[in-house]
Short mmCIF file of C-alpha atoms in Angstrom, two decimals:
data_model
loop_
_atom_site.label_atom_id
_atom_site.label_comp_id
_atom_site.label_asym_id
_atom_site.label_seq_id
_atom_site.Cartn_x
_atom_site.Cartn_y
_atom_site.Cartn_z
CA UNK A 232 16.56 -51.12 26.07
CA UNK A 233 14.65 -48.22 26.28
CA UNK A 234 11.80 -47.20 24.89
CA UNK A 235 11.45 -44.63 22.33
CA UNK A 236 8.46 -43.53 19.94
CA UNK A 237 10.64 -42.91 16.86
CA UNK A 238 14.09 -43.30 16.06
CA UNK A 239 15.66 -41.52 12.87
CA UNK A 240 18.91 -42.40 11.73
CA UNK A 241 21.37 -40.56 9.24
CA UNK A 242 24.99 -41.08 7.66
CA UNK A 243 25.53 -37.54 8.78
CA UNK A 244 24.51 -35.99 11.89
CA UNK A 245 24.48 -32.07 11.51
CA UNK A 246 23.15 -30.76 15.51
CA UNK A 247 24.60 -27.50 14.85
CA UNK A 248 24.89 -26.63 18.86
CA UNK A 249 28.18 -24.93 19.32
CA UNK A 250 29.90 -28.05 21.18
CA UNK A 251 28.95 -30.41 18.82
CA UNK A 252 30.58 -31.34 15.16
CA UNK A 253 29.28 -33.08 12.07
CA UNK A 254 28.66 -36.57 13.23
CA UNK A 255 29.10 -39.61 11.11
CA UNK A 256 26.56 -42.10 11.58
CA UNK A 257 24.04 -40.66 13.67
CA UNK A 258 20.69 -40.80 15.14
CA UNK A 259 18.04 -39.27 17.11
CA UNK A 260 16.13 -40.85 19.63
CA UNK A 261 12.44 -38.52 20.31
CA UNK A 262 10.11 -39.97 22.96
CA UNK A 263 6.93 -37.76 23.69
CA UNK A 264 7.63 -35.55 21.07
CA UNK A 265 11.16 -33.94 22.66
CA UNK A 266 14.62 -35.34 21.59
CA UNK A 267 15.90 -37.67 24.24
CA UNK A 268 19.27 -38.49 21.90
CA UNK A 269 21.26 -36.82 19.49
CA UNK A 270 24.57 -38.73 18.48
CA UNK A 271 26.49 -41.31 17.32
CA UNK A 272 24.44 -44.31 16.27
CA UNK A 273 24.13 -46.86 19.82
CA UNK A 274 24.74 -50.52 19.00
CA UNK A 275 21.61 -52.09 17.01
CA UNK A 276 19.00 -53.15 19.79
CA UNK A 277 20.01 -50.45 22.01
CA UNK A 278 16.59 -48.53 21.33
CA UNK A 279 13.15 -49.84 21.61
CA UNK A 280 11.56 -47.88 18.46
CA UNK A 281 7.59 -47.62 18.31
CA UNK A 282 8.81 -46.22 14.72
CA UNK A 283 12.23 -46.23 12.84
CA UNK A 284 13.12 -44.11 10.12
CA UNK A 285 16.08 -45.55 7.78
CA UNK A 286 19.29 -43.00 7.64
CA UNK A 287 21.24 -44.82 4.45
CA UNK A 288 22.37 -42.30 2.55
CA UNK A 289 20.77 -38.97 4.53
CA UNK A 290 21.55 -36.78 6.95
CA UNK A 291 19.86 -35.33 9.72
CA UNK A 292 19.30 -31.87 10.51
CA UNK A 293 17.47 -29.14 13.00
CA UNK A 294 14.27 -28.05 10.55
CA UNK A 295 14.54 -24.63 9.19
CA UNK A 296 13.22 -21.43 11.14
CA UNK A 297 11.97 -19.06 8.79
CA UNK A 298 11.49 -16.38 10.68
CA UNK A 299 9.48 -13.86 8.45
CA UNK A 300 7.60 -15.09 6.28
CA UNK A 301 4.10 -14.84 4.20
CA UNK A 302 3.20 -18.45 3.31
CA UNK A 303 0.02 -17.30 1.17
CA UNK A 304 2.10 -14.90 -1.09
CA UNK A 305 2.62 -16.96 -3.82
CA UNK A 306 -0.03 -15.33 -5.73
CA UNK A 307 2.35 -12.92 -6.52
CA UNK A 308 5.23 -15.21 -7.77
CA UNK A 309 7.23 -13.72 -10.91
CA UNK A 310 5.28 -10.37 -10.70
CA UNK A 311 8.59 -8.54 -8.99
CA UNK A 312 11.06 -10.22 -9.69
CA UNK A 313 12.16 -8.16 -13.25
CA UNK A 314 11.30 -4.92 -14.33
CA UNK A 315 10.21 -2.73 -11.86
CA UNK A 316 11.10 -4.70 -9.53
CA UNK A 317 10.88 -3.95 -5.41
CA UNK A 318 8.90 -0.73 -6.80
CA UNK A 319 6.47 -3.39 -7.87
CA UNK A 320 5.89 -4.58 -4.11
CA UNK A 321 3.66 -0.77 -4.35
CA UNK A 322 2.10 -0.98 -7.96
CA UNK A 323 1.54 -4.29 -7.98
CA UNK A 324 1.24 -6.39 -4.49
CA UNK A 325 -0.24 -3.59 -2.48
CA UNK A 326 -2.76 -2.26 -5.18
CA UNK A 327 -4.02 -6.14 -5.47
CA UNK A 328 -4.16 -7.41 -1.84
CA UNK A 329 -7.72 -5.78 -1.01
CA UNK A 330 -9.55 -7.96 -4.18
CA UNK A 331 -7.43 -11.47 -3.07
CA UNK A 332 -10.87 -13.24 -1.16
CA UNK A 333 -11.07 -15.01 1.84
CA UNK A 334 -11.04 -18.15 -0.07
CA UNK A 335 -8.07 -16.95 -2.44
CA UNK A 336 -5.97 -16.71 0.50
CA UNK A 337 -6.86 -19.72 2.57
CA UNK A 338 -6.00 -21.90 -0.45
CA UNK A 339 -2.67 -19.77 -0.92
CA UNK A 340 -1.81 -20.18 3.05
CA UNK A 341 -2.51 -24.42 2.46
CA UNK A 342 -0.34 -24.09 -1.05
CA UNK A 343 2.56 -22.17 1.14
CA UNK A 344 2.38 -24.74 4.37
CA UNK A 345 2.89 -27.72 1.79
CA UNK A 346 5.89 -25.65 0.14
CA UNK A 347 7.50 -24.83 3.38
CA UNK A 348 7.60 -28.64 4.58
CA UNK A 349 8.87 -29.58 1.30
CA UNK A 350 11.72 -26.92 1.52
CA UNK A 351 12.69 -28.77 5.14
CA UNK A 352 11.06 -25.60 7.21
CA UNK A 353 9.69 -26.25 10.04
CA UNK A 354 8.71 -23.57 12.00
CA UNK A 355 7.66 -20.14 10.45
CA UNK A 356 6.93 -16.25 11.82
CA UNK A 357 3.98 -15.38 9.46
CA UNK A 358 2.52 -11.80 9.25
CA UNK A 359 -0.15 -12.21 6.38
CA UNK A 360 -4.03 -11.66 5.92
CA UNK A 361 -6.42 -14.14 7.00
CA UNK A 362 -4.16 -15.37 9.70
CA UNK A 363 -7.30 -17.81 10.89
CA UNK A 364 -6.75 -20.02 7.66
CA UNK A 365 -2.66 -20.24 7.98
CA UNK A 366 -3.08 -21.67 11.52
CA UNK A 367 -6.01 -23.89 10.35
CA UNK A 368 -3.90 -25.05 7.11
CA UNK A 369 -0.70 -25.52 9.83
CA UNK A 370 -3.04 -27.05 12.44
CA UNK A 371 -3.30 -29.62 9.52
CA UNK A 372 -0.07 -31.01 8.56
CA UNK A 373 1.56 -30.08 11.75
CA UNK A 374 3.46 -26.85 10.76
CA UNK A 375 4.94 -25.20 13.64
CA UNK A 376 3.63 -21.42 13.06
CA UNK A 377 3.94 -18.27 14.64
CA UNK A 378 1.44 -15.67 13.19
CA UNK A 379 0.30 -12.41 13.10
CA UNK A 380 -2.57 -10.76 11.58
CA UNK A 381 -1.22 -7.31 8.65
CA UNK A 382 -2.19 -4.24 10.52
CA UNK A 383 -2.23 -0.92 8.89
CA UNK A 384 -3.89 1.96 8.65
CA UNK A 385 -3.34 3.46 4.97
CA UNK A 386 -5.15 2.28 2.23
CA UNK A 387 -2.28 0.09 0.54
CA UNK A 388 -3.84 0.80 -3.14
CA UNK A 389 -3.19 4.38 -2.35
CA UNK A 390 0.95 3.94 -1.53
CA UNK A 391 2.05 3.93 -4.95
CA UNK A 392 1.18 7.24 -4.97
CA UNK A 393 2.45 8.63 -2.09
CA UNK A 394 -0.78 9.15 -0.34
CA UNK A 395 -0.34 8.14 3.52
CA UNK A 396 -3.76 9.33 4.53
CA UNK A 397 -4.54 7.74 7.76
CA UNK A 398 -7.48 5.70 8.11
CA UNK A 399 -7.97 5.61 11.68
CA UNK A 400 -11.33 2.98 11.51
CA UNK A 401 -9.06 0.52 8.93
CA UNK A 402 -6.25 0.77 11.64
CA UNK A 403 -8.97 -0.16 14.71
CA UNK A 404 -10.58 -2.70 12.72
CA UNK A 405 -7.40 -4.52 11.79
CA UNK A 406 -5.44 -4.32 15.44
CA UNK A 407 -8.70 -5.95 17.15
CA UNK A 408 -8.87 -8.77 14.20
CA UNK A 409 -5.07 -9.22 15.31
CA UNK A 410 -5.58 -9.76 19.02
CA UNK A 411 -8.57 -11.24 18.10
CA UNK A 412 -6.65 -13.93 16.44
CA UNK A 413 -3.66 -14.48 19.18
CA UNK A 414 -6.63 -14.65 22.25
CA UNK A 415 -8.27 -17.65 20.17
CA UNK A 416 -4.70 -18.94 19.02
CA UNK A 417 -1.96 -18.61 21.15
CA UNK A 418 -0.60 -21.40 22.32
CA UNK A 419 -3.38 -23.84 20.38
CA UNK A 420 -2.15 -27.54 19.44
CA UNK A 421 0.24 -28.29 22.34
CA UNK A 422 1.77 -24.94 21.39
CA UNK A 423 2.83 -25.50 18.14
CA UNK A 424 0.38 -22.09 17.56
CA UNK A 425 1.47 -18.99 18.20
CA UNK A 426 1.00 -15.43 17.51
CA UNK A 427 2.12 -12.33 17.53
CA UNK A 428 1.07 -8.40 17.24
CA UNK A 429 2.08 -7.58 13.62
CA UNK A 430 1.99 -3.45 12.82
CA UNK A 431 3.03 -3.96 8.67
CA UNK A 432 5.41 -0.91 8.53
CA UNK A 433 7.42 1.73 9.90
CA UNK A 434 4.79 3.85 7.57
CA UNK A 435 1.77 2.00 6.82
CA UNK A 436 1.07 2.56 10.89
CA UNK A 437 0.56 5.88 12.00
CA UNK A 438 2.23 6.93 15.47
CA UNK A 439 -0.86 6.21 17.37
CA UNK A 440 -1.40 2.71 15.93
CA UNK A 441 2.23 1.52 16.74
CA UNK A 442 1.97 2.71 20.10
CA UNK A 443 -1.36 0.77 20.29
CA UNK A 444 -0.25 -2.59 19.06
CA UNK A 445 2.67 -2.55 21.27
CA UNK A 446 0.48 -2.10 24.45
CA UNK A 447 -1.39 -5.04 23.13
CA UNK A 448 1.12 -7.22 22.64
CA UNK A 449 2.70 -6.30 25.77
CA UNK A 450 -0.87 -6.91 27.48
CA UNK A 451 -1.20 -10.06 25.66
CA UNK A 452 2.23 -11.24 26.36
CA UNK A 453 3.66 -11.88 22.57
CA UNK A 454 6.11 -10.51 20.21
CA UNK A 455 6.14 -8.07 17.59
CA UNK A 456 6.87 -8.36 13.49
CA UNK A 457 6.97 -5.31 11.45
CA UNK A 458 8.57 -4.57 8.13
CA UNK A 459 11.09 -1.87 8.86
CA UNK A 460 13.48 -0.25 6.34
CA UNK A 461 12.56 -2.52 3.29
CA UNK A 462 11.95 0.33 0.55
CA UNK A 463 13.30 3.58 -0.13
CA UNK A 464 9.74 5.07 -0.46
CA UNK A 465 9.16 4.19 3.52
CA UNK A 466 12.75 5.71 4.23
CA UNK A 467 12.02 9.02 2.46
CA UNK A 468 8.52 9.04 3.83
CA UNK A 469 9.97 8.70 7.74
CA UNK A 470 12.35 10.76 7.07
CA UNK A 471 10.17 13.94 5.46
CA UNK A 472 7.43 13.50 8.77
CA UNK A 473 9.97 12.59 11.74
CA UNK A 474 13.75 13.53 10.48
CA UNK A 475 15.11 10.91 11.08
CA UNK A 476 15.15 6.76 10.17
CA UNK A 477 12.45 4.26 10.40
CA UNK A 478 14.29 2.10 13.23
CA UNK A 479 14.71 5.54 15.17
CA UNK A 480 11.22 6.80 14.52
CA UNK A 481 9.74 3.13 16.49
CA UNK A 482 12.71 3.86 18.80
CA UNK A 483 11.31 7.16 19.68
CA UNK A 484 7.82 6.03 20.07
CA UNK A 485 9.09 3.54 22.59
CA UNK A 486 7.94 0.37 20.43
CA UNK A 487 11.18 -1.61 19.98
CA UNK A 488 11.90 -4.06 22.70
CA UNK A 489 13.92 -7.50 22.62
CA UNK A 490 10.55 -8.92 21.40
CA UNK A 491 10.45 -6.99 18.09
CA UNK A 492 11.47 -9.05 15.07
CA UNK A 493 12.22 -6.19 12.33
CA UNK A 494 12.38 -7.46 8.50
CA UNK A 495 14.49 -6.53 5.96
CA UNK A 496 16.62 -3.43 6.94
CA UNK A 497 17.36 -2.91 3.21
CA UNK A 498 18.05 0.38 3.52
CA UNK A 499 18.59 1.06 7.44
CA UNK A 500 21.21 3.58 8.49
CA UNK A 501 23.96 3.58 10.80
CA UNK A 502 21.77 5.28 13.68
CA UNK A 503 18.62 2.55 12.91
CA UNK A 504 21.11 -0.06 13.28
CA UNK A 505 22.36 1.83 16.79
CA UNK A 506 18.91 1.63 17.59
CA UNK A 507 17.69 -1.96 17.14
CA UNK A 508 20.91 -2.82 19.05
CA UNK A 509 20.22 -0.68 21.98
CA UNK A 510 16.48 -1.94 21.82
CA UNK A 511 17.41 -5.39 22.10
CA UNK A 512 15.62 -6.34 18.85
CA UNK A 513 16.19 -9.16 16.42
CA UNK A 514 16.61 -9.22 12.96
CA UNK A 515 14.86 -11.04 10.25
CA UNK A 516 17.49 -11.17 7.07
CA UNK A 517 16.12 -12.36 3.63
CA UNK A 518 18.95 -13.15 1.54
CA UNK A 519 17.16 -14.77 -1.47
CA UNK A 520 14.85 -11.11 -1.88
CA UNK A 521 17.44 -8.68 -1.36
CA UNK A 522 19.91 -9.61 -5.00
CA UNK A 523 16.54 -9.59 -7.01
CA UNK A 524 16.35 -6.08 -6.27
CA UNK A 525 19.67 -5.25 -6.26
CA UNK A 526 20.41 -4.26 -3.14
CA UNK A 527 21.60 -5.43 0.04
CA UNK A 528 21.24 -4.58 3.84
CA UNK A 529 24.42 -4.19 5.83
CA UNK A 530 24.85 -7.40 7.20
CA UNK A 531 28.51 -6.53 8.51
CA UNK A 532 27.50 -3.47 10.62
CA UNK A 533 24.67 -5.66 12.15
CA UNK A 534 26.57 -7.99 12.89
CA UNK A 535 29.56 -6.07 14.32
CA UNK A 536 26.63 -4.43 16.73
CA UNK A 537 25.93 -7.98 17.79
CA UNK A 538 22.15 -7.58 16.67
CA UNK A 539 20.40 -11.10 16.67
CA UNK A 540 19.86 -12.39 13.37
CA UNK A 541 18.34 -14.92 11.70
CA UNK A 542 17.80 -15.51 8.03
CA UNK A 543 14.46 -16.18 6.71
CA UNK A 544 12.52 -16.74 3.15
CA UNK A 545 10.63 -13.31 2.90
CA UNK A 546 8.13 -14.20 0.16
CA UNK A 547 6.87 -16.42 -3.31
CA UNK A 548 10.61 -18.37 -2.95
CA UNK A 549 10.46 -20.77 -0.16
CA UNK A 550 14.20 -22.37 -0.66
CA UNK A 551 16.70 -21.99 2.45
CA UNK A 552 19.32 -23.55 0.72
CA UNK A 553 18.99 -20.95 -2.38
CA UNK A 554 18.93 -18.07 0.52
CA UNK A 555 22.17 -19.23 2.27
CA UNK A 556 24.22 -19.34 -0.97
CA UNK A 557 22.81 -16.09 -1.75
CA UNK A 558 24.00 -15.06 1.58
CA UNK A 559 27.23 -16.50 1.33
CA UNK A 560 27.62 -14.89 -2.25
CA UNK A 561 26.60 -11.86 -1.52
CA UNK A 562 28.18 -11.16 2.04
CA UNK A 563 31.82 -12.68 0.60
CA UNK A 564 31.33 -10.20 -2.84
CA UNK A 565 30.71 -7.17 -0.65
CA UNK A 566 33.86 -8.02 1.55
CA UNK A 567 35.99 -9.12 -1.46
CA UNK A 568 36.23 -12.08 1.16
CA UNK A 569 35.95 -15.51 1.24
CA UNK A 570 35.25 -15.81 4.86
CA UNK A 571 32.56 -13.21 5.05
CA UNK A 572 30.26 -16.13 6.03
CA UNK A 573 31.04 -19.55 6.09
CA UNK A 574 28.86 -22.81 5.03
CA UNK A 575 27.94 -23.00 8.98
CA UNK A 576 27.30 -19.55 9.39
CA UNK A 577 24.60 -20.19 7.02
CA UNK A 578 23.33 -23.09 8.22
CA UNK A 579 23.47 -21.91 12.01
CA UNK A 580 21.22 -18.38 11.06
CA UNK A 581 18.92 -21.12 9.04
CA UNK A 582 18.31 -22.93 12.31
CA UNK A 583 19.37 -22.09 15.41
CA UNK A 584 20.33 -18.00 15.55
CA UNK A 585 16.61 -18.33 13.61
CA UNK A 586 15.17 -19.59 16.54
CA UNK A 587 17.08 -17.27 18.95
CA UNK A 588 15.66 -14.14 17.09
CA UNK A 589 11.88 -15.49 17.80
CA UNK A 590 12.83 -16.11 20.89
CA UNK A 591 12.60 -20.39 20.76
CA UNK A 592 16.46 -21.34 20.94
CA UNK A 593 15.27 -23.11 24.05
CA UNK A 594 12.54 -25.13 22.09
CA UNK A 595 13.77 -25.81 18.47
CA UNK A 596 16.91 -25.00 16.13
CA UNK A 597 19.04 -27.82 17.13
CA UNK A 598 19.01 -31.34 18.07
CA UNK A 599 20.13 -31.91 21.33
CA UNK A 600 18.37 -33.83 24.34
CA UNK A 601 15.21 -31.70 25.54
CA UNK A 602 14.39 -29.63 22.37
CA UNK A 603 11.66 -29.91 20.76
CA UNK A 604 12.28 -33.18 18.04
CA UNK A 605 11.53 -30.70 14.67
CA UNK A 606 14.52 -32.14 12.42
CA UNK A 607 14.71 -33.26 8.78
CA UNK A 608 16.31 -36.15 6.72
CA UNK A 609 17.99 -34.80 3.20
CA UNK A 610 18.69 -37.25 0.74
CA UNK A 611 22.40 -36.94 -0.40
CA UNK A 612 22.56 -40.06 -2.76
CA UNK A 613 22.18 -37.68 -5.80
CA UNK A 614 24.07 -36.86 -8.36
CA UNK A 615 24.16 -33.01 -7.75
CA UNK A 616 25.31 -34.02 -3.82
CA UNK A 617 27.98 -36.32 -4.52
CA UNK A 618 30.74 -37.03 -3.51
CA UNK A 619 29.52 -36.20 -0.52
CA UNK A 620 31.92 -35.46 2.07
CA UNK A 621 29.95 -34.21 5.15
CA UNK A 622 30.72 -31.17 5.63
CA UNK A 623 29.06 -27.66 6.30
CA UNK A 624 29.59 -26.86 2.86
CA UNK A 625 28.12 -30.12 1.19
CA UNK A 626 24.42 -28.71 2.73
CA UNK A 627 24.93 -25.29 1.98
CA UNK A 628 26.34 -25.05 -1.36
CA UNK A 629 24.96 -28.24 -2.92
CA UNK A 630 21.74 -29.46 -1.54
CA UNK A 631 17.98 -28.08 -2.86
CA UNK A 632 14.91 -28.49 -1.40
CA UNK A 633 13.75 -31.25 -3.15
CA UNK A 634 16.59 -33.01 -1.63
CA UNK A 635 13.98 -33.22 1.71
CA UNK A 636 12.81 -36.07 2.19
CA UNK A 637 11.48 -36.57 5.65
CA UNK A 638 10.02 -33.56 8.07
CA UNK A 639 9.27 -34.07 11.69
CA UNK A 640 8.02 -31.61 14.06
CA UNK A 641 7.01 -32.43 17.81
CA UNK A 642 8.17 -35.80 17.03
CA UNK A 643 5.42 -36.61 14.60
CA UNK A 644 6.03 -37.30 10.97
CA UNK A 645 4.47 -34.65 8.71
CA UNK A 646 6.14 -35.46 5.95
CA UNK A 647 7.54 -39.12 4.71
CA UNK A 648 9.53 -39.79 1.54
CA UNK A 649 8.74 -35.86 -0.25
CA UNK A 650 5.21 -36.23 0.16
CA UNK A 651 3.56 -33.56 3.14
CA UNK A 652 1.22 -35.94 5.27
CA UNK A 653 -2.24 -34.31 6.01
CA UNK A 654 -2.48 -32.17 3.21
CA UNK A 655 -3.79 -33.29 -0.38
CA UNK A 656 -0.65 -31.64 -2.70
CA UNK A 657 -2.17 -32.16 -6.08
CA UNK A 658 -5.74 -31.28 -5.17
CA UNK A 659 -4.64 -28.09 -3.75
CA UNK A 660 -2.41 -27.41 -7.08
CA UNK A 661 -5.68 -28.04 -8.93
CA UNK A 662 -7.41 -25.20 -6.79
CA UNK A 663 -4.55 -22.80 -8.07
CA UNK A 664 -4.90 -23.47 -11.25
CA UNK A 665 -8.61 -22.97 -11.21
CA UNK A 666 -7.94 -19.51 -9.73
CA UNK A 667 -4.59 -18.37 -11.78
CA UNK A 668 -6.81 -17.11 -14.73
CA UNK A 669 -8.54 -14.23 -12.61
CA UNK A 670 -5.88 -13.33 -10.35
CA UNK A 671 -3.95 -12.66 -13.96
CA UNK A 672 -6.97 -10.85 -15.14
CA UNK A 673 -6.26 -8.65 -11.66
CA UNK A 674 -2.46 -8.19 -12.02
CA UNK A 675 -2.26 -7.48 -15.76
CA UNK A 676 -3.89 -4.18 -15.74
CA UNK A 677 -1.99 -3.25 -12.39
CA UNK A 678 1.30 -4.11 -14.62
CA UNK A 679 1.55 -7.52 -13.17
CA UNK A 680 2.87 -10.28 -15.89
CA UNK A 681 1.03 -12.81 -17.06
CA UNK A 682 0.36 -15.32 -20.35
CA UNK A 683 -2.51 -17.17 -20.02
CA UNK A 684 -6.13 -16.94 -21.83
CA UNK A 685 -9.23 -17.04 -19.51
CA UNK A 686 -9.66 -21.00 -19.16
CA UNK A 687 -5.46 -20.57 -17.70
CA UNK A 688 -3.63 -22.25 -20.62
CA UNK A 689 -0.91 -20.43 -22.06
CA UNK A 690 -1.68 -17.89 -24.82
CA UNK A 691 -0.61 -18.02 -28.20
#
């Protein structure tokens, strides 16, 4: 009988390692936070169980890898999303970020750790302001996080207009807060901590500044994250200075490497995509983003180059079962094909090729015996779920994230029956709402949306 600190049992066992199938009536068995057991259920009294967790009518999966994400964004929810759109992300977003406080954002980095655990994720790549108060708010309720301070060197208000004026003291000042951050971080909290070098953009970093933050991340031993490719402004702006694509301008520099997550590559060309192949670098894809703006990267030609990829939440919409039906949707309109990418294609990017692109497919992303124990119950007893009949498809095409009901990351709990454990939910919903009536007062006049009087009820 041996012993065990938890023991978490499910109708349906969904590992998602290559060798491994659906399994009905499963269980995994986590001692000292790592997975000792993934598969069919042993006899009752085979396990010793500090803790057991109930499986009757759940199943079991790897938690969700998001890996690019900006867990304090939500301040910007439904400002993009009609209208003008991505060009928004310019007149909007940028123009706003620099009168967001300290305090704004360390109460919108707590609101987005409680929304990713409720959404089943697990483990997040975070490039973001105040990166100090995202670790502290994942510190808290035991959020696996990989972060990296927003370095730039343009003044993001100016963007919408075209003006790419480098500011060489905003670009110093914002690197050294970023390695500032991963010296005092990295590797905090049994490693659950981590960070990374983050330059924003192909083109908010001028040539100098890229090459900079990839000696320090090199020096410091992390990764990179960097928007690349996301707008056609950026495109057109590479393209007028160096000739030739964003992915091939950081190419040229000699910034790409196999520890280079790039977001987005909306609107990467054939040679970009040549490029982060022959770089080695790995692919962030944000399917629930891309049909709100009505476009779509080329997901075929990167994955015909054999690119690593793994699919991720992007911003204000924290839902990785909305983004893998949008995947699937839009990947099998564009091909006129069914098969473009099946229910555990989607579920495999959400998880484990996730992990592979930050580099952790040897810690986390599936549940087999010495990984990490980061793995979530969903409740399929519902009426939306049923019949259930186990398969890849009855995740991806049916379940929501309210359907999570149970989160566990280094084989601790953080978050029993829907409710995050560590983190006060309606208190820091209160603190929102206290704040939503001047952040509308901001985003109105930038052409930001917004119907609410001063004390934040609706307005008549």
């Amino acid at each position: 009988m041996p012993d065990i600190d938890l023991l978490i049992g499910g109708d349906f066992l969904y590992p998602m390692t290559d060798d491994m199938p659906v399994i009905v009536g499963g269980e995994v068995a986590v001692r000292s936070g790592r997975i000792v057991y993934a598969g069919s259920a042993k006899p009752s009294g085979h396990w010793r169980a500090a803790t057991t967790i109930d499986g009757r009518g759940r199943a079991v999966l790897p938690g969700f890898v998001n890996c690019h994400s900006h867990a304090a964004s939500a301040v910007f929810r439904s400002q993009s999303d009609d209208g003008a759109g991505g060009r928004a992300l310019y007149t909007v977003a940028f123009r706003a970020e620099r009168d967001i406080s300290p305090d704004d954002w360390r109460d919108l980095a707590t609101l987005g750790c409680i929304d990713m655990l409720k959404a089943g994720i697990t483990t997040i790549n975070d490039i973001w302001y105040e990166p100090e108060a995202l670790a502290e708010a994942a510190a808290a309720c035991g959020l696996r996080a990989v972060i990296a301070n927003k370095v730039f060197d343009v003044k993001m208000e100016h963007l919408w207009q075209g003006d790419y004026t480098r500011q060489a003291d905003i670009g110093a000042a914002r690197l050294r807060d970023g390695v500032a951050f991963v010296e005092r971080w990295h590797g905090k909290h049994d490693g659950r901590i981590t960070g990374r070098i983050g330059a924003h953009a192909s083109d908010t970093c001028g040539p100098e500044l890229h090459r900079e933050a990839f000696a320090e991340a090199q020096r410091l031993g992390v990764g990179l994250h960097t928007h690349v490719a996301q707008s056609p402004q950026e495109v057109a702006h590479i393209r007028q200075r160096h000739g030739c694509g964003p992915v091939e301008y950081l190419r040229d520099l000699g910034v790409l490497g196999p520890h280079s997550v790039l977001a987005h590559l909306t609107f990467a060309g054939a040679g970009d995509l040549d490029a982060v192949r022959d770089a080695g670098a790995r692919y962030a894809h944000c399917p629930i983003i891309y049909p709100r703006r009505g476009v779509y990267p080329d997901v075929a030609g990167i994955r015909s180059r054999g690119i690593v990829m793994g699919f991720a939440t992007d911003w204000m919409m924290n839902d990785p079962f909305e983004g893998m039906r949008n995947a699937m949707q839009a990947l099998r309109l564009r091909a006129n094909s069914h098969e473009a990418l099946t229910s555990r294609d989607a579920l495999w990017f959400s998880t484990a090729g996730a992990a592979r692109a930050l580099g952790l497919d040897g810690e986390v992303g599936t549940l087999e015996p010495g990984k990490k124990a980061d793995l979530i119950q969903v409740a399929v007893e519902r009426a939306h779920m049923q019949p259930f009949y186990g398969d890849y498809a009855s995740i991806a095409f049916y379940a929501k994230a309210s359907d999570v009901v149970t989160g566990v990351i280094d084989g601790r709990v953080v978050m029993r029956d829907g409710a995050v454990v560590g983190l006060d939910e309606a208190a820091m919903i209160a603190a929102i709402k206290r704040r939503t009536p001047r952040w509308a007062a901001l985003l109105e006049p930038l052409g930001g949306v917004a119907r609410l009087d001063a004390c934040g009820c609706p307005s008549r």
